[in-house]
Phi, psi and omega in degrees: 000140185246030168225164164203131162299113195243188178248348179045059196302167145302278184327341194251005180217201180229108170303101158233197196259271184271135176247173177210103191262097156153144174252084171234216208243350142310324186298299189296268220317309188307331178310284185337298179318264151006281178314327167298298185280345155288341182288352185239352152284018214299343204273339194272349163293343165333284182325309164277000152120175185284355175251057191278020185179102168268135128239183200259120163249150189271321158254201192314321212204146178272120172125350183289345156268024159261085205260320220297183139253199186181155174250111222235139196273136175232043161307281172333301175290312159332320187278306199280352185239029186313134172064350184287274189242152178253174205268354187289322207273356193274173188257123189204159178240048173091173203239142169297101191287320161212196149210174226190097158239152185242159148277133202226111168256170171317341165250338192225172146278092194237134152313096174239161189292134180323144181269269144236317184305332196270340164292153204219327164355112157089006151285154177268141188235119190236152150273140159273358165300309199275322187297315181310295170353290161321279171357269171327327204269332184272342187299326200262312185310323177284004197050063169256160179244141165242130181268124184230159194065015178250109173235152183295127168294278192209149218264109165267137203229130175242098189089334191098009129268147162307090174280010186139187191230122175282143182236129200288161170310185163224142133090031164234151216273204210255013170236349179080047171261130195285116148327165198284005192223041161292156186199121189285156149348127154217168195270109179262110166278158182219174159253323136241171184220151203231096194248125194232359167334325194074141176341317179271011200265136196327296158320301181309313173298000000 
């Protein structure tokens, strides 16, 4: 079971406002987001405390479990950086100007029209590692803290609500035995929490 019931001593955890658990690039644009609206917020960033906006990245750096590349739609991102940033300033590797799909039997190569899924005309060709980056760098600027080398354990529940995230050890060996530069878990209460892991990620499930 991935959630426990915890009591939530004060002494035993880490207080923030929000917390958001994945650094991938839904996980980041929420920071990013969050950080927008508080900046027009200062009394409810108050409010949340000296931490208003925590995330959990499980690796060394956020974008470092982000390999692919991708072809990005940039709607989203337009939206989220309106009047801010234009998508030229961002890191990408130029928009796609045409496609091309073919069928391919054993002898021939035949053209056929794309399919609608398969159009790409006016999308952006990205790494999402460096796009993670991005993020994250805009993520911190808004004052959010990302935690790295931190995964979420297990969903702490107070009442039959969700209060936060138990955080996995450190610093243990490939049989789970503790290393010399072991650090047990601990418990990040939010007020909300934000699970941004992707389909596969534990918690969520």
């Amino acid at each position: 079971d991935d959630r426990l019931e915890v009591s939530l001593v004060p002494d035993e955890r880490i207080d923030v406002g929000i917390l958001i658990v994945g650094g991938g690039p839904g996980g980041l644009a929420c920071a990013v987001r969050l950080g927008q609206l508080l900046e027009e917020q200062p009394d409810m960033r108050e409010q949340l405390g000296e931490v208003p906006v925590a995330l959990l990245e499980k690796g060394k750096q956020p974008g470092s479990h982000l390999l692919s590349g991708a072809v990005m739609n940039p709607r989203a991102i337009r939206k989220l950086f309106s009047g801010r940033l234009a998508i030229e300033d961002m890191p990408t590797y130029g928009q796609v100007e045409h496609e091309a799909v073919y069928l391919l039997t054993r002898g021939r190569a035949l053209r056929i029209p794309p399919p609608p899924t398969m159009m790409n005309r006016g999308n952006w060709v990205v790494s999402v590692a460096e796009l993670g980056r991005f993020l994250a760098e805009h993520a911190e600027a808004g004052g959010a803290m990302i935690l790295p080398e931190t995964a979420g354990q297990k969903l702490l529940v107070d009442h039959g609500r969700v209060a936060g995230v138990r955080t996995g050890d450190k610093g243990r060996g490939k049989d789970g035995e503790p290393l010399a530069n072991f650090e047990p878990g601990v418990d990040v209460a939010a007020r909300i929490t934000v699970l941004a892991e992707g389909t596969a990620g534990h918690l969520t499930t």
